[in-house]
PDB file of C-alpha atoms in Angstrom:
ATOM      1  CA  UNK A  10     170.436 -87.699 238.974  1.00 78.00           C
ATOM      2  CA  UNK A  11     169.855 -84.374 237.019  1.00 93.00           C
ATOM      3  CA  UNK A  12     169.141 -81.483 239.035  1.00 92.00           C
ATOM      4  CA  UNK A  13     165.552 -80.946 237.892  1.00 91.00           C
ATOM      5  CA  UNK A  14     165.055 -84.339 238.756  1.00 94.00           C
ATOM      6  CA  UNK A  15     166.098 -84.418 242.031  1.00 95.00           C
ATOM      7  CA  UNK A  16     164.433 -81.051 242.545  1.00 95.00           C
ATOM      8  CA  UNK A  17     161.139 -82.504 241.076  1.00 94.00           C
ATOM      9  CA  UNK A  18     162.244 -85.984 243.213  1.00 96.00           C
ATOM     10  CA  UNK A  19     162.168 -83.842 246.576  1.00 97.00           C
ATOM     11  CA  UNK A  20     158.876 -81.557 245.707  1.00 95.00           C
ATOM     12  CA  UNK A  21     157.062 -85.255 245.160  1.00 96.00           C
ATOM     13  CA  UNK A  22     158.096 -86.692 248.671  1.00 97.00           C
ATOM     14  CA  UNK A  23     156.982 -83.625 250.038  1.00 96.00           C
ATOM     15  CA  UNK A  24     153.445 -84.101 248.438  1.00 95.00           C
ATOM     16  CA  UNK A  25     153.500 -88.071 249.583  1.00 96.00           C
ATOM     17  CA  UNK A  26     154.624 -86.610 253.102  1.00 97.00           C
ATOM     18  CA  UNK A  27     151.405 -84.474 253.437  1.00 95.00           C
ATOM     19  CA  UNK A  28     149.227 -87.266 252.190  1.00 96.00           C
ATOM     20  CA  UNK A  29     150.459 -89.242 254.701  1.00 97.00           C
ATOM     21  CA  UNK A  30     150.044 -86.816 257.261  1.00 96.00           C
ATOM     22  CA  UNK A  31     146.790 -86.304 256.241  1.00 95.00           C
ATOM     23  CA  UNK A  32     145.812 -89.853 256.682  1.00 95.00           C
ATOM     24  CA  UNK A  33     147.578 -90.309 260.308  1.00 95.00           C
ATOM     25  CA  UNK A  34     145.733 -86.918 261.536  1.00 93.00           C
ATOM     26  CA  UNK A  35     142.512 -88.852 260.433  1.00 93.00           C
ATOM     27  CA  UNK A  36     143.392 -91.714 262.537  1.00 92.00           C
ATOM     28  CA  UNK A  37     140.927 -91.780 266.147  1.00 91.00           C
ATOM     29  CA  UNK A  38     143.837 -91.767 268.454  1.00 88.00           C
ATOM     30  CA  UNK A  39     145.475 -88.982 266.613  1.00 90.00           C
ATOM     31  CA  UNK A  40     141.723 -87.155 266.864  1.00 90.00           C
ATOM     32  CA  UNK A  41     141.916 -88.025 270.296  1.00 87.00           C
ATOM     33  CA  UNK A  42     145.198 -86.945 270.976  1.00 87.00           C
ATOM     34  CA  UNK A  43     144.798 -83.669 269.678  1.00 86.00           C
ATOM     35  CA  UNK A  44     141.412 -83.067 271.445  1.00 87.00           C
ATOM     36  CA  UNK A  45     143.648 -83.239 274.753  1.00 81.00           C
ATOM     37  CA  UNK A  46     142.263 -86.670 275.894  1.00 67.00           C
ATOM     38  CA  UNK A  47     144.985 -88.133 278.426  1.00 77.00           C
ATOM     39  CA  UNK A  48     148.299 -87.266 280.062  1.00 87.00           C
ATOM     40  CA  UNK A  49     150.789 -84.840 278.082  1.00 88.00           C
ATOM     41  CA  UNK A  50     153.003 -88.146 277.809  1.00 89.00           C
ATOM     42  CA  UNK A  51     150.067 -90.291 276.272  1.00 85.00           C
ATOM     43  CA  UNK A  52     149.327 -87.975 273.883  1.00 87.00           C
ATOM     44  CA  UNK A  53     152.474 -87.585 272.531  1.00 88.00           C
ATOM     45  CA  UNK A  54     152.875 -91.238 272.266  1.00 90.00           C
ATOM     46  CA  UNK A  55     149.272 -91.705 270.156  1.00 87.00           C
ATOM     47  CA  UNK A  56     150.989 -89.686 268.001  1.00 89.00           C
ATOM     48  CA  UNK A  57     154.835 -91.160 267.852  1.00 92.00           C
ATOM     49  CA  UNK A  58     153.563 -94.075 267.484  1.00 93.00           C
ATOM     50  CA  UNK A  59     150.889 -93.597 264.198  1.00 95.00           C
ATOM     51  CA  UNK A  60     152.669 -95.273 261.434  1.00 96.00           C
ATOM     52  CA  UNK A  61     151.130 -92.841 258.599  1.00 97.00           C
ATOM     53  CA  UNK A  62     152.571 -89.541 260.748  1.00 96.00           C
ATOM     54  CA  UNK A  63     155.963 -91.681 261.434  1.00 97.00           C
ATOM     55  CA  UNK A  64     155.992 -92.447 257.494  1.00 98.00           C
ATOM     56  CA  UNK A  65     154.779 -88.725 256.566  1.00 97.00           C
ATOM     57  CA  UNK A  66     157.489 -87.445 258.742  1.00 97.00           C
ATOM     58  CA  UNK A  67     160.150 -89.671 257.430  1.00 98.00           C
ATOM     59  CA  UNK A  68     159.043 -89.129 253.995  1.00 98.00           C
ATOM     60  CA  UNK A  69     159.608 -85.279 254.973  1.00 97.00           C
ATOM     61  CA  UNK A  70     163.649 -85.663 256.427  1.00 98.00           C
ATOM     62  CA  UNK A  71     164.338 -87.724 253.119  1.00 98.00           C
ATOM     63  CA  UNK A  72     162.518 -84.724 251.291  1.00 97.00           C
ATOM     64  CA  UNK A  73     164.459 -82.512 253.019  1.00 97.00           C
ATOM     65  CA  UNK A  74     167.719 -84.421 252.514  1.00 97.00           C
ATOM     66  CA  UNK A  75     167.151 -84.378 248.679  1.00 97.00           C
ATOM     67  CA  UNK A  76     166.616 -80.495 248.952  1.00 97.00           C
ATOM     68  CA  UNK A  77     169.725 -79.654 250.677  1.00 97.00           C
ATOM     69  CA  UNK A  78     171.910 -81.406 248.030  1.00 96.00           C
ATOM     70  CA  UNK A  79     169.686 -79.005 245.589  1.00 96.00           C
ATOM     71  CA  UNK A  80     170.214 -75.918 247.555  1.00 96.00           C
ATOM     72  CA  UNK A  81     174.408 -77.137 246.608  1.00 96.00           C
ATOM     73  CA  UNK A  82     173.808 -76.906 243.447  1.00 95.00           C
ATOM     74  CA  UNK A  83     171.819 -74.425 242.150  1.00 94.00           C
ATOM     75  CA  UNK A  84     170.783 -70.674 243.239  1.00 91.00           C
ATOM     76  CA  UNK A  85     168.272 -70.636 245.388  1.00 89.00           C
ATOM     77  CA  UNK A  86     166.239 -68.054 243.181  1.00 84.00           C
ATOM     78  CA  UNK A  87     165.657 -70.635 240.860  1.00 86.00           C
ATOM     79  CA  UNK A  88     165.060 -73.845 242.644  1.00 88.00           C
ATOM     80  CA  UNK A  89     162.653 -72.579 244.950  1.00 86.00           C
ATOM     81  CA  UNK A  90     160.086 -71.493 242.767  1.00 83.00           C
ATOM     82  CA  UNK A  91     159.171 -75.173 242.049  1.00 86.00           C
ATOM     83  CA  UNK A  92     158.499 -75.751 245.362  1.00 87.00           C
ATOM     84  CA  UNK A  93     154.710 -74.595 244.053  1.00 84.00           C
ATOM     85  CA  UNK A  94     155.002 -77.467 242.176  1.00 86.00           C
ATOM     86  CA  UNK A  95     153.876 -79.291 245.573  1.00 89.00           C
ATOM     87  CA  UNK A  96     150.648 -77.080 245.675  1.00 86.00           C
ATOM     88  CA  UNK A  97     149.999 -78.851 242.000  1.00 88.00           C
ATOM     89  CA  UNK A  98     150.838 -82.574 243.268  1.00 91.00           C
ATOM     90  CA  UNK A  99     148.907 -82.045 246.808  1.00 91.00           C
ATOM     91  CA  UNK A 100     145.963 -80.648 244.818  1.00 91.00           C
ATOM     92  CA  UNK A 101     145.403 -83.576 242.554  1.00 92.00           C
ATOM     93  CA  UNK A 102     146.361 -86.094 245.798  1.00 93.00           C
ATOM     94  CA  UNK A 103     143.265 -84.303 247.483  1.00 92.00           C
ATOM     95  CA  UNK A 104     141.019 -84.365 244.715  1.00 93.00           C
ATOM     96  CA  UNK A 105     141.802 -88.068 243.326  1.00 93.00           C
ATOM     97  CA  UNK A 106     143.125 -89.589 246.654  1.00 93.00           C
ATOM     98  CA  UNK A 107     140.994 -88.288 249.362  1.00 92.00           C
ATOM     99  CA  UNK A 108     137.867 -87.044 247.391  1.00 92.00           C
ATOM    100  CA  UNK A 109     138.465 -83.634 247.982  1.00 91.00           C
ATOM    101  CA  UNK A 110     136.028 -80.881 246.907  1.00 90.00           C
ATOM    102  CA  UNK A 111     137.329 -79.114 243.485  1.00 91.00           C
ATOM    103  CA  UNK A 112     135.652 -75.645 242.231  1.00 92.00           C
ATOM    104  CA  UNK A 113     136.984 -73.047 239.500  1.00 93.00           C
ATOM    105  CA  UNK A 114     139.055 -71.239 242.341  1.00 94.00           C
ATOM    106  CA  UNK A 115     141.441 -73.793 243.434  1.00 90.00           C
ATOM    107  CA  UNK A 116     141.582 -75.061 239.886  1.00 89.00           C
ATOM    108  CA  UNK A 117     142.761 -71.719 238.468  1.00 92.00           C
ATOM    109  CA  UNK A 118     144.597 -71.234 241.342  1.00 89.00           C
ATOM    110  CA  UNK A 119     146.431 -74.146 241.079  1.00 87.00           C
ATOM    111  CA  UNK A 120     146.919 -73.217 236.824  1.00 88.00           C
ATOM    112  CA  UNK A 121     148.398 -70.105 238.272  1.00 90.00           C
ATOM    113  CA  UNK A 122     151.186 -71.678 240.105  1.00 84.00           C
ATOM    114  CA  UNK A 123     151.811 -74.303 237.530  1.00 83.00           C
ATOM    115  CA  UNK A 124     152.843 -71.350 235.386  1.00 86.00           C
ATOM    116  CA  UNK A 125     154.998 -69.927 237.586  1.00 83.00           C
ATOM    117  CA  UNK A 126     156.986 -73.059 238.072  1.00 79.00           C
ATOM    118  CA  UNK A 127     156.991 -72.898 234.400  1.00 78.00           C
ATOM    119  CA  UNK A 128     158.120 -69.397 233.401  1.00 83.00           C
ATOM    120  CA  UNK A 129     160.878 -69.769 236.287  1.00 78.00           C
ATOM    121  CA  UNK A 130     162.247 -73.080 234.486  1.00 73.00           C
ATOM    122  CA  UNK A 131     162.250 -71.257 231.240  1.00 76.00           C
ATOM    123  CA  UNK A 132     164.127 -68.658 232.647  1.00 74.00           C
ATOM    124  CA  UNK A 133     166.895 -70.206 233.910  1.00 58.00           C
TER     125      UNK A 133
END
């Protein structure tokens, strides 16, 4: 696997790990859980045992696999800048996933970052 792709390959699984997340935090006994219903113990078990966090947290160590065998390869200076990549792949998960609001700001926002990661892969 190129390096851009595994960089790109990482930056996605950390996207699909927050959408995940997202989903499992939504979940009643996760609600629950964090509203401090129950013992310390049952909380923490509502939330070990909610597939969608369990899958957004595995999705995150994989993630985080694939971006240690980046950090090997390449300076850190450049890879990390397309880590705002993820802002671009979590915004359009929240807009066309989970009907999340969009307005000017976030879009240009988001623009902004894309051409950061841009300029930086240029540049290198």
């Amino acid at each position: 696997m190129t390096d851009l792709a595994l960089i790109l390959t990482s930056v996605a699984m950390s996207s699909g790990a927050q959408f995940a997340l997202k989903m499992g935090a939504s979940a009643p006994q996760v609600k629950a859980a964090i509203a401090g219903g129950g013992t310390l113990v049952a909380r923490a078990w509502a939330l070990g045992t909610t597939p969608m966090l369990v899958l957004g947290l595995t999705i995150y160590a994989l993630s985080a696999a694939a971006w240690i065998v980046v950090l090997s390869r390449l300076d850190l200076s450049f890879a990390y800048p397309f880590v705002g990549l993820g802002f671009i792949m979590t915004f359009l998960v929240g807009a066309l996933l989970l009907g999340e609001g969009v307005n000017a700001w976030r879009l240009a926002g988001t623009l902004l970052i894309a051409a950061g990661a841009v300029l930086v892969a240029r540049g290198g």
